[in-house]
mmCIF file of C-alpha atoms and ligand atoms in Angstrom:
data_model
loop_
_atom_site.group_PDB
_atom_site.id
_atom_site.type_symbol
_atom_site.label_atom_id
_atom_site.label_comp_id
_atom_site.label_asym_id
_atom_site.label_seq_id
_atom_site.Cartn_x
_atom_site.Cartn_y
_atom_site.Cartn_z
ATOM 1 C CA UNK A 27 13.829 8.273 12.187
ATOM 2 C CA UNK A 28 12.118 7.554 15.500
ATOM 3 C CA UNK A 29 10.748 9.654 18.346
ATOM 4 C CA UNK A 30 13.948 11.660 18.877
ATOM 5 C CA UNK A 31 13.520 13.209 15.469
ATOM 6 C CA UNK A 32 12.671 16.906 15.805
ATOM 7 C CA UNK A 33 10.755 16.700 12.518
ATOM 8 C CA UNK A 34 7.130 15.765 12.200
ATOM 9 C CA UNK A 35 7.394 13.266 9.376
ATOM 10 C CA UNK A 36 4.108 13.143 7.512
ATOM 11 C CA UNK A 37 5.790 12.410 4.178
ATOM 12 C CA UNK A 38 5.249 8.662 4.323
ATOM 13 C CA UNK A 39 4.485 5.833 6.745
ATOM 14 C CA UNK A 40 7.353 3.804 5.244
ATOM 15 C CA UNK A 41 10.051 5.370 7.464
ATOM 16 C CA UNK A 42 8.576 4.074 10.736
ATOM 17 C CA UNK A 43 11.231 2.528 12.987
ATOM 18 C CA UNK A 44 10.756 -1.047 14.234
ATOM 19 C CA UNK A 45 9.402 -1.236 17.792
ATOM 20 C CA UNK A 46 11.598 -2.373 20.679
ATOM 21 C CA UNK A 47 9.802 -5.747 20.637
ATOM 22 C CA UNK A 48 10.832 -6.055 16.996
ATOM 23 C CA UNK A 49 14.485 -5.163 17.648
ATOM 24 C CA UNK A 50 14.577 -7.805 20.402
ATOM 25 C CA UNK A 51 13.022 -10.462 18.173
ATOM 26 C CA UNK A 52 15.412 -9.609 15.321
ATOM 27 C CA UNK A 53 18.396 -9.851 17.631
ATOM 28 C CA UNK A 54 17.203 -13.151 19.119
ATOM 29 C CA UNK A 55 16.880 -14.654 15.634
ATOM 30 C CA UNK A 56 20.320 -13.403 14.635
ATOM 31 C CA UNK A 57 21.930 -14.780 17.818
ATOM 32 C CA UNK A 58 20.241 -18.170 17.485
ATOM 33 C CA UNK A 59 21.063 -18.682 13.812
ATOM 34 C CA UNK A 60 23.013 -21.842 12.993
ATOM 35 C CA UNK A 61 24.039 -23.128 9.566
ATOM 36 C CA UNK A 62 21.950 -26.263 10.123
ATOM 37 C CA UNK A 63 18.589 -24.770 10.961
ATOM 38 C CA UNK A 64 15.916 -23.928 8.402
ATOM 39 C CA UNK A 65 14.332 -20.510 8.048
ATOM 40 C CA UNK A 66 11.871 -21.031 10.896
ATOM 41 C CA UNK A 67 11.027 -17.360 11.380
ATOM 42 C CA UNK A 68 10.278 -16.976 7.676
ATOM 43 C CA UNK A 69 8.051 -20.032 7.716
ATOM 44 C CA UNK A 70 6.170 -18.712 10.757
ATOM 45 C CA UNK A 71 5.622 -15.369 9.013
ATOM 46 C CA UNK A 72 4.373 -16.990 5.809
ATOM 47 C CA UNK A 73 2.035 -19.329 7.690
ATOM 48 C CA UNK A 74 0.547 -16.370 9.554
ATOM 49 C CA UNK A 75 0.173 -14.441 6.273
ATOM 50 C CA UNK A 76 -1.782 -17.341 4.749
ATOM 51 C CA UNK A 77 -4.002 -17.604 7.806
ATOM 52 C CA UNK A 78 -4.754 -13.877 7.784
ATOM 53 C CA UNK A 79 -5.392 -13.535 4.040
ATOM 54 C CA UNK A 80 -7.118 -16.867 3.368
ATOM 55 C CA UNK A 81 -4.584 -17.546 0.606
ATOM 56 C CA UNK A 82 -2.856 -20.937 0.278
ATOM 57 C CA UNK A 83 0.784 -19.861 -0.002
ATOM 58 C CA UNK A 84 3.010 -16.835 0.536
ATOM 59 C CA UNK A 85 6.428 -15.424 -0.258
ATOM 60 C CA UNK A 86 8.526 -12.803 1.550
ATOM 61 C CA UNK A 87 10.056 -10.223 -0.793
ATOM 62 C CA UNK A 88 12.192 -7.122 -0.237
ATOM 63 C CA UNK A 89 9.546 -4.614 -1.353
ATOM 64 C CA UNK A 90 5.930 -4.325 -2.396
ATOM 65 C CA UNK A 91 7.072 -2.897 -5.738
ATOM 66 C CA UNK A 92 8.858 -6.166 -6.469
ATOM 67 C CA UNK A 93 5.947 -8.191 -5.120
ATOM 68 C CA UNK A 94 3.487 -6.412 -7.453
ATOM 69 C CA UNK A 95 5.787 -6.899 -10.448
ATOM 70 C CA UNK A 96 6.238 -10.605 -9.706
ATOM 71 C CA UNK A 97 2.477 -11.029 -9.242
ATOM 72 C CA UNK A 98 1.853 -9.482 -12.665
ATOM 73 C CA UNK A 99 4.538 -11.674 -14.254
ATOM 74 C CA UNK A 100 3.134 -14.795 -12.612
ATOM 75 C CA UNK A 101 -0.396 -14.098 -13.900
ATOM 76 C CA UNK A 102 0.253 -12.571 -17.330
ATOM 77 C CA UNK A 103 2.597 -13.365 -20.198
ATOM 78 C CA UNK A 104 4.453 -10.895 -22.388
ATOM 79 C CA UNK A 105 2.017 -9.107 -24.666
ATOM 80 C CA UNK A 106 -1.017 -9.731 -22.452
ATOM 81 C CA UNK A 107 -3.247 -6.845 -21.413
ATOM 82 C CA UNK A 108 -3.423 -5.943 -17.732
ATOM 83 C CA UNK A 109 -6.103 -3.529 -16.551
ATOM 84 C CA UNK A 110 -5.012 -0.987 -13.947
ATOM 85 C CA UNK A 111 -6.561 2.053 -12.376
ATOM 86 C CA UNK A 112 -4.851 5.053 -13.941
ATOM 87 C CA UNK A 113 -3.609 6.595 -10.674
ATOM 88 C CA UNK A 114 -2.734 3.272 -9.016
ATOM 89 C CA UNK A 115 0.646 2.970 -7.297
ATOM 90 C CA UNK A 116 1.684 0.326 -9.843
ATOM 91 C CA UNK A 117 0.945 2.785 -12.644
ATOM 92 C CA UNK A 118 2.574 5.924 -11.207
ATOM 93 C CA UNK A 119 5.257 4.903 -8.778
ATOM 94 C CA UNK A 120 6.813 1.575 -9.693
ATOM 95 C CA UNK A 121 9.108 2.571 -12.562
ATOM 96 C CA UNK A 122 6.980 0.971 -15.299
ATOM 97 C CA UNK A 123 8.557 -2.433 -14.604
ATOM 98 C CA UNK A 124 5.366 -4.023 -15.953
ATOM 99 C CA UNK A 125 6.319 -2.698 -19.413
ATOM 100 C CA UNK A 126 10.116 -2.618 -19.308
ATOM 101 C CA UNK A 127 10.621 -5.922 -17.479
ATOM 102 C CA UNK A 128 7.378 -7.898 -17.804
ATOM 103 C CA UNK A 129 6.432 -6.822 -21.345
ATOM 104 C CA UNK A 130 2.815 -6.377 -20.300
ATOM 105 C CA UNK A 131 0.409 -4.089 -22.145
ATOM 106 C CA UNK A 132 -1.166 -1.838 -19.502
ATOM 107 C CA UNK A 133 -4.715 -0.660 -20.055
ATOM 108 C CA UNK A 134 -5.214 2.291 -17.726
ATOM 109 C CA UNK A 135 -8.797 3.090 -16.741
ATOM 110 C CA UNK A 136 -9.974 6.029 -14.686
ATOM 111 C CA UNK A 137 -11.503 5.132 -11.346
ATOM 112 C CA UNK A 138 -13.215 6.972 -8.548
ATOM 113 C CA UNK A 139 -10.818 6.797 -5.599
ATOM 114 C CA UNK A 140 -9.531 3.481 -6.882
ATOM 115 C CA UNK A 141 -12.841 1.956 -7.925
ATOM 116 C CA UNK A 142 -13.160 1.524 -11.705
ATOM 117 C CA UNK A 143 -16.765 1.041 -12.855
ATOM 118 C CA UNK A 144 -17.353 -2.628 -13.565
ATOM 119 C CA UNK A 145 -18.968 -1.617 -16.879
ATOM 120 C CA UNK A 146 -15.725 0.042 -17.957
ATOM 121 C CA UNK A 147 -13.667 -2.969 -16.974
ATOM 122 C CA UNK A 148 -15.991 -5.230 -18.945
ATOM 123 C CA UNK A 149 -15.897 -3.051 -22.044
ATOM 124 C CA UNK A 150 -12.075 -3.018 -21.952
ATOM 125 C CA UNK A 151 -12.186 -6.811 -21.719
ATOM 126 C CA UNK A 152 -14.677 -7.028 -24.606
ATOM 127 C CA UNK A 153 -12.623 -4.640 -26.758
ATOM 128 C CA UNK A 154 -9.582 -6.820 -26.260
ATOM 129 C CA UNK A 155 -11.565 -9.827 -27.474
ATOM 130 C CA UNK A 156 -13.117 -8.253 -30.570
ATOM 131 C CA UNK A 157 -10.639 -5.751 -31.949
ATOM 132 C CA UNK A 158 -7.318 -7.543 -32.341
ATOM 133 C CA UNK A 159 -6.036 -6.138 -29.056
ATOM 134 C CA UNK A 160 -3.957 -8.110 -26.570
ATOM 135 C CA UNK A 161 -6.196 -10.394 -24.501
ATOM 136 C CA UNK A 162 -6.885 -9.376 -20.922
ATOM 137 C CA UNK A 163 -5.220 -11.680 -18.415
ATOM 138 C CA UNK A 164 -5.294 -9.672 -15.242
ATOM 139 C CA UNK A 165 -6.957 -6.818 -13.384
ATOM 140 C CA UNK A 166 -5.149 -5.053 -10.535
ATOM 141 C CA UNK A 167 -6.940 -3.219 -7.728
ATOM 142 C CA UNK A 168 -5.448 -1.268 -4.822
ATOM 143 C CA UNK A 169 -6.824 -1.132 -1.263
ATOM 144 C CA UNK A 170 -6.437 1.304 0.385
ATOM 145 C CA UNK A 171 -5.930 3.512 -2.649
ATOM 146 C CA UNK A 172 -2.905 5.703 -2.099
ATOM 147 C CA UNK A 173 -3.570 8.457 -4.643
ATOM 148 C CA UNK A 174 -7.238 8.359 -3.693
ATOM 149 C CA UNK A 175 -6.176 9.638 -0.255
ATOM 150 C CA UNK A 176 -6.184 6.286 1.525
ATOM 151 C CA UNK A 177 -9.631 5.439 0.167
ATOM 152 C CA UNK A 178 -11.092 2.059 1.094
ATOM 153 C CA UNK A 179 -12.582 0.017 -1.757
ATOM 154 C CA UNK A 180 -16.207 -0.707 -0.950
ATOM 155 C CA UNK A 181 -16.421 -4.372 -0.004
ATOM 156 C CA UNK A 182 -19.474 -5.105 -2.181
ATOM 157 C CA UNK A 183 -17.759 -3.506 -5.184
ATOM 158 C CA UNK A 184 -14.589 -5.593 -4.727
ATOM 159 C CA UNK A 185 -16.615 -8.790 -4.375
ATOM 160 C CA UNK A 186 -18.686 -8.029 -7.475
ATOM 161 C CA UNK A 187 -15.616 -7.244 -9.600
ATOM 162 C CA UNK A 188 -13.775 -10.380 -8.464
ATOM 163 C CA UNK A 189 -16.816 -12.557 -9.260
ATOM 164 C CA UNK A 190 -17.219 -10.981 -12.713
ATOM 165 C CA UNK A 191 -13.534 -11.566 -13.520
ATOM 166 C CA UNK A 192 -13.622 -15.151 -12.281
ATOM 167 C CA UNK A 193 -16.516 -15.849 -14.646
ATOM 168 C CA UNK A 194 -14.319 -14.605 -17.516
ATOM 169 C CA UNK A 195 -11.170 -16.403 -16.302
ATOM 170 C CA UNK A 196 -9.324 -13.149 -15.683
ATOM 171 C CA UNK A 197 -7.087 -13.019 -12.626
ATOM 172 C CA UNK A 198 -7.459 -10.253 -10.056
ATOM 173 C CA UNK A 199 -4.449 -9.067 -8.059
ATOM 174 C CA UNK A 200 -4.822 -6.818 -5.025
ATOM 175 C CA UNK A 201 -2.094 -4.312 -4.219
ATOM 176 C CA UNK A 202 -2.897 -4.439 -0.532
ATOM 177 C CA UNK A 203 0.151 -2.472 0.623
ATOM 178 C CA UNK A 204 -2.196 -0.929 3.238
ATOM 179 C CA UNK A 205 -4.881 -3.632 3.397
ATOM 180 C CA UNK A 206 -4.747 -3.590 7.199
ATOM 181 C CA UNK A 207 -5.711 0.082 7.123
ATOM 182 C CA UNK A 208 -8.724 -0.884 5.014
ATOM 183 C CA UNK A 209 -9.650 -3.755 7.348
ATOM 184 C CA UNK A 210 -9.424 -1.494 10.403
ATOM 185 C CA UNK A 211 -11.517 1.205 8.695
ATOM 186 C CA UNK A 212 -14.288 -1.227 7.743
ATOM 187 C CA UNK A 213 -13.894 -3.232 10.956
ATOM 188 C CA UNK A 214 -13.720 -6.462 8.975
ATOM 189 C CA UNK A 215 -11.327 -9.406 9.287
ATOM 190 C CA UNK A 216 -8.611 -8.881 6.666
ATOM 191 C CA UNK A 217 -9.359 -12.324 5.264
ATOM 192 C CA UNK A 218 -12.819 -11.239 4.175
ATOM 193 C CA UNK A 219 -11.194 -8.503 2.085
ATOM 194 C CA UNK A 220 -8.444 -10.667 0.551
ATOM 195 C CA UNK A 221 -9.627 -14.242 0.039
ATOM 196 C CA UNK A 222 -11.589 -13.482 -3.157
ATOM 197 C CA UNK A 223 -8.469 -12.313 -5.007
ATOM 198 C CA UNK A 224 -6.058 -14.516 -6.945
ATOM 199 C CA UNK A 225 -3.135 -12.809 -5.235
ATOM 200 C CA UNK A 226 -2.469 -10.117 -2.647
ATOM 201 C CA UNK A 227 0.567 -8.031 -1.699
ATOM 202 C CA UNK A 228 1.010 -6.534 1.774
ATOM 203 C CA UNK A 229 3.634 -4.071 3.037
ATOM 204 C CA UNK A 230 5.313 -4.937 6.324
ATOM 205 C CA UNK A 231 7.275 -1.687 6.424
ATOM 206 C CA UNK A 232 4.482 0.912 6.517
ATOM 207 C CA UNK A 233 1.838 1.059 9.259
ATOM 208 C CA UNK A 234 3.033 -2.308 10.569
ATOM 209 C CA UNK A 235 6.479 -0.750 11.306
ATOM 210 C CA UNK A 236 8.644 -3.781 10.467
ATOM 211 C CA UNK A 237 12.177 -3.182 9.246
ATOM 212 C CA UNK A 238 11.388 -3.866 5.604
ATOM 213 C CA UNK A 239 9.727 -6.319 3.276
ATOM 214 C CA UNK A 240 6.450 -7.240 1.693
ATOM 215 C CA UNK A 241 4.370 -10.383 1.386
ATOM 216 C CA UNK A 242 2.968 -11.875 -1.789
ATOM 217 C CA UNK A 243 0.136 -14.330 -1.134
ATOM 218 C CA UNK A 244 -1.658 -16.548 -3.654
ATOM 219 C CA UNK A 245 -2.374 -20.133 -4.666
ATOM 220 C CA UNK A 246 0.332 -22.767 -4.209
ATOM 221 C CA UNK A 247 0.945 -22.959 -7.971
ATOM 222 C CA UNK A 248 1.097 -19.185 -8.356
ATOM 223 C CA UNK A 249 3.566 -18.802 -5.479
ATOM 224 C CA UNK A 250 5.771 -21.580 -6.923
ATOM 225 C CA UNK A 251 5.956 -19.593 -10.145
ATOM 226 C CA UNK A 252 6.490 -16.381 -8.192
ATOM 227 C CA UNK A 253 9.473 -17.865 -6.297
ATOM 228 C CA UNK A 254 11.178 -18.712 -9.560
ATOM 229 C CA UNK A 255 10.605 -15.200 -10.825
ATOM 230 C CA UNK A 256 11.873 -13.812 -7.519
ATOM 231 C CA UNK A 257 15.069 -15.781 -7.924
ATOM 232 C CA UNK A 258 15.671 -14.261 -11.352
ATOM 233 C CA UNK A 259 14.892 -10.740 -10.151
ATOM 234 C CA UNK A 260 17.091 -10.954 -7.061
ATOM 235 C CA UNK A 261 14.247 -11.111 -4.556
ATOM 236 C CA UNK A 262 14.842 -14.675 -3.425
ATOM 237 C CA UNK A 263 18.367 -14.216 -2.149
ATOM 238 C CA UNK A 264 17.562 -12.422 1.087
ATOM 239 C CA UNK A 265 20.093 -14.485 2.996
ATOM 240 C CA UNK A 266 19.182 -12.847 6.298
ATOM 241 C CA UNK A 267 15.444 -13.000 5.698
ATOM 242 C CA UNK A 268 14.858 -14.560 9.120
ATOM 243 C CA UNK A 269 15.770 -11.284 10.798
ATOM 244 C CA UNK A 270 13.322 -9.357 8.628
ATOM 245 C CA UNK A 271 10.661 -12.029 9.133
ATOM 246 C CA UNK A 272 10.943 -11.867 12.929
ATOM 247 C CA UNK A 273 9.965 -8.185 12.836
ATOM 248 C CA UNK A 274 7.328 -8.815 10.183
ATOM 249 C CA UNK A 275 5.561 -11.422 12.316
ATOM 250 C CA UNK A 276 5.303 -8.969 15.207
ATOM 251 C CA UNK A 277 3.931 -6.445 12.698
ATOM 252 C CA UNK A 278 1.158 -8.838 11.684
ATOM 253 C CA UNK A 279 0.420 -10.017 15.208
ATOM 254 C CA UNK A 280 0.754 -6.913 17.330
ATOM 255 C CA UNK A 281 0.604 -3.720 15.300
ATOM 256 C CA UNK A 282 -2.769 -3.898 13.595
ATOM 257 C CA UNK A 283 -4.771 -2.488 16.513
ATOM 258 C CA UNK A 284 -2.577 0.625 16.640
ATOM 259 C CA UNK A 285 -3.567 1.520 13.090
ATOM 260 C CA UNK A 286 -6.906 2.824 14.398
ATOM 261 C CA UNK A 287 -4.954 5.531 16.247
ATOM 262 C CA UNK A 288 -3.263 6.608 13.006
ATOM 263 C CA UNK A 289 -6.698 6.986 11.422
ATOM 264 C CA UNK A 290 -7.994 9.032 14.333
ATOM 265 C CA UNK A 291 -4.960 11.335 14.155
ATOM 266 C CA UNK A 292 -5.326 11.788 10.410
ATOM 267 C CA UNK A 293 -8.915 12.880 11.054
ATOM 268 C CA UNK A 294 -7.837 15.172 13.897
ATOM 269 C CA UNK A 295 -5.317 16.862 11.580
ATOM 270 C CA UNK A 296 -7.824 17.089 8.719
ATOM 271 C CA UNK A 297 -10.497 18.639 10.971
ATOM 272 C CA UNK A 298 -8.028 21.271 12.160
ATOM 273 C CA UNK A 299 -6.589 22.220 8.758
ATOM 274 C CA UNK A 300 -10.056 22.339 7.234
ATOM 275 C CA UNK A 301 -10.649 25.534 9.217
ATOM 276 C CA UNK A 302 -7.631 27.293 7.676
ATOM 277 C CA UNK A 303 -8.758 29.775 4.985
ATOM 278 C CA UNK A 304 -7.717 28.714 1.484
ATOM 279 C CA UNK A 305 -7.138 25.084 2.470
ATOM 280 C CA UNK A 306 -9.290 22.386 0.902
ATOM 281 C CA UNK A 307 -9.828 19.077 2.679
ATOM 282 C CA UNK A 308 -12.800 16.803 2.186
ATOM 283 C CA UNK A 309 -13.309 15.461 5.661
ATOM 284 C CA UNK A 310 -15.694 12.690 4.635
ATOM 285 C CA UNK A 311 -12.893 11.345 2.437
ATOM 286 C CA UNK A 312 -10.463 10.908 5.314
ATOM 287 C CA UNK A 313 -11.142 7.212 5.877
ATOM 288 C CA UNK A 314 -7.705 5.954 6.916
ATOM 289 C CA UNK A 315 -4.205 7.364 7.582
ATOM 290 C CA UNK A 316 -3.797 9.633 4.531
ATOM 291 C CA UNK A 317 -4.946 13.237 4.184
ATOM 292 C CA UNK A 318 -4.875 15.040 0.832
ATOM 293 C CA UNK A 319 -4.711 18.819 1.248
ATOM 294 C CA UNK A 320 -5.517 21.146 -1.643
ATOM 295 C CA UNK A 321 -3.621 24.407 -1.151
ATOM 296 C CA UNK A 322 -4.650 26.111 -4.411
ATOM 297 C CA UNK A 323 -7.064 28.417 -2.537
ATOM 298 C CA UNK A 324 -4.106 30.022 -0.763
ATOM 299 C CA UNK A 325 -2.662 31.335 -4.048
ATOM 300 C CA UNK A 326 0.532 29.375 -3.343
ATOM 301 C CA UNK A 327 1.874 26.433 -5.315
ATOM 302 C CA UNK A 328 1.941 23.164 -3.367
ATOM 303 C CA UNK A 329 5.712 23.038 -3.930
ATOM 304 C CA UNK A 330 6.095 26.382 -2.134
ATOM 305 C CA UNK A 331 3.966 25.207 0.801
ATOM 306 C CA UNK A 332 6.036 21.998 0.974
ATOM 307 C CA UNK A 333 9.197 24.116 1.320
ATOM 308 C CA UNK A 334 7.669 26.404 3.924
ATOM 309 C CA UNK A 335 6.569 23.372 5.944
ATOM 310 C CA UNK A 336 10.010 21.834 5.641
ATOM 311 C CA UNK A 337 11.606 24.956 7.164
ATOM 312 C CA UNK A 338 9.145 24.578 10.042
ATOM 313 C CA UNK A 339 10.087 20.920 10.562
ATOM 314 C CA UNK A 340 7.112 19.236 8.903
ATOM 315 C CA UNK A 341 7.730 16.759 6.083
ATOM 316 C CA UNK A 342 4.918 16.176 3.603
ATOM 317 C CA UNK A 343 4.710 14.771 0.076
ATOM 318 C CA UNK A 344 4.113 16.726 -3.121
ATOM 319 C CA UNK A 345 1.246 14.966 -4.854
ATOM 320 C CA UNK A 346 0.461 17.548 -7.554
ATOM 321 C CA UNK A 347 0.745 21.300 -8.302
ATOM 322 C CA UNK A 348 -2.116 21.913 -5.907
ATOM 323 C CA UNK A 349 -2.118 18.988 -3.490
ATOM 324 C CA UNK A 350 0.102 17.864 -0.616
ATOM 325 C CA UNK A 351 -0.263 14.418 0.925
ATOM 326 C CA UNK A 352 0.112 13.865 4.683
ATOM 327 C CA UNK A 353 0.501 10.297 5.981
ATOM 328 C CA UNK A 354 -0.023 9.310 9.634
ATOM 329 C CA UNK A 355 1.775 6.481 11.402
ATOM 330 C CA UNK A 356 2.901 5.222 14.787
ATOM 331 C CA UNK A 357 5.526 7.928 15.336
ATOM 332 C CA UNK A 358 2.958 10.729 15.182
ATOM 333 C CA UNK A 359 0.965 11.466 18.335
ATOM 334 C CA UNK A 360 -2.069 13.726 18.877
ATOM 335 C CA UNK A 361 0.103 16.689 19.739
ATOM 336 C CA UNK A 362 2.187 16.271 16.567
ATOM 337 C CA UNK A 363 -0.995 16.126 14.485
ATOM 338 C CA UNK A 364 -2.285 19.378 15.992
ATOM 339 C CA UNK A 365 1.107 21.075 15.850
ATOM 340 C CA UNK A 366 1.462 20.138 12.180
ATOM 341 C CA UNK A 367 -1.927 21.725 11.473
ATOM 342 C CA UNK A 368 -0.866 24.935 13.252
ATOM 343 C CA UNK A 369 2.429 25.006 11.337
ATOM 344 C CA UNK A 370 0.534 24.598 8.063
ATOM 345 C CA UNK A 371 -1.585 27.642 8.980
ATOM 346 C CA UNK A 372 1.575 29.577 9.803
ATOM 347 C CA UNK A 373 3.296 28.432 6.576
ATOM 348 C CA UNK A 374 0.590 29.826 4.328
ATOM 349 C CA UNK A 375 -0.230 32.900 6.496
HETATM 350 C C1 LIG B 13 4.193 1.958 -0.770
HETATM 351 C C2 LIG B 13 3.317 1.286 -1.755
HETATM 352 C C3 LIG B 13 3.819 0.282 -2.590
HETATM 353 C C4 LIG B 13 5.289 -0.039 -2.696
HETATM 354 O O1 LIG B 13 5.870 -0.497 -1.548
HETATM 355 P P1 LIG B 13 7.485 -0.588 -1.423
HETATM 356 O O2 LIG B 13 7.688 -1.581 -0.352
HETATM 357 O O3 LIG B 13 7.906 0.798 -1.081
HETATM 358 O O4 LIG B 13 8.018 -1.016 -2.748
HETATM 359 C C5 LIG B 13 2.933 -0.367 -3.413
HETATM 360 N N1 LIG B 13 1.635 -0.055 -3.428
HETATM 361 C C6 LIG B 13 1.113 0.913 -2.649
HETATM 362 C C7 LIG B 13 -0.350 1.201 -2.702
HETATM 363 C C8 LIG B 13 1.943 1.634 -1.794
HETATM 364 O O5 LIG B 13 1.429 2.615 -1.051
#
């Protein structure tokens, strides 16, 4: 972890080390802690989260996986239907807690880079009304969409879907693990992209580089319910949360502008690897910090290319038999991006 690492880590943006400003703030909080003081740093973080998202209340949790689960449990009861995009992070990478813990019935619908046609959402809602299916309580969207290669949900689409759900009294939760990437890509205030949802989760540990943690933001009543759920699930007993919060606040206040550099480097890498014979990258789809690379044209399995890259010091993530995912973050500079593209050429050559 960190700049001394000889590897070029494009496997995930979740391993980013806190910045020196963050380490200092974390240490200052730890040194100033007394048994008689409240959790001031946590309160400052939550207040800032509310201000940024336009939501009334917020909660700090250990991970975005837990935050998404708690959001679903706060909005939907056991046996309720929740509509999810079929390749959403909640559906493929969160251990099916929605079923095994929350008892929710997931209705998975296919989307285009995260965007499910409103018509399809509405017919799933109608079907649940008319054919003895569980009633639909909640729809979850994801922005940016991880499996969609960091795709940004079109703003007009998100607004239209939220309005249609509100009319039908169905909650909408946003998995906004990388919502700041989306806001930077569209050059919009994050609030404009989050205030229309009933709840929003945000990762502090990815592009924002904080030590760990995620935020769940929503209405005051929803967050009250969420805190009780967090207590039961073990997410409310972060006894040293102030230290995490101190880094998180710097993430929210000082790291957002740097995200534009991650996007530029992802594009730099994508433009370079696009020229390698047998490699498939759709440049117009590289909107944020994620690049999906289809290696099937090389005649090699993605797993084999992953191994060959690993030997050369480049970490990537196996997305499917044919596709590797490369994620850009603060610890990758221009030179790393170009070197990684050269090493990919060498790996398949
Ligand atoms: C990383 C990620 C999560 C989970 O975050 P953790 O803090 O690792 O639990 C949730 N949703 C999306 C879209 C992600 O990319």
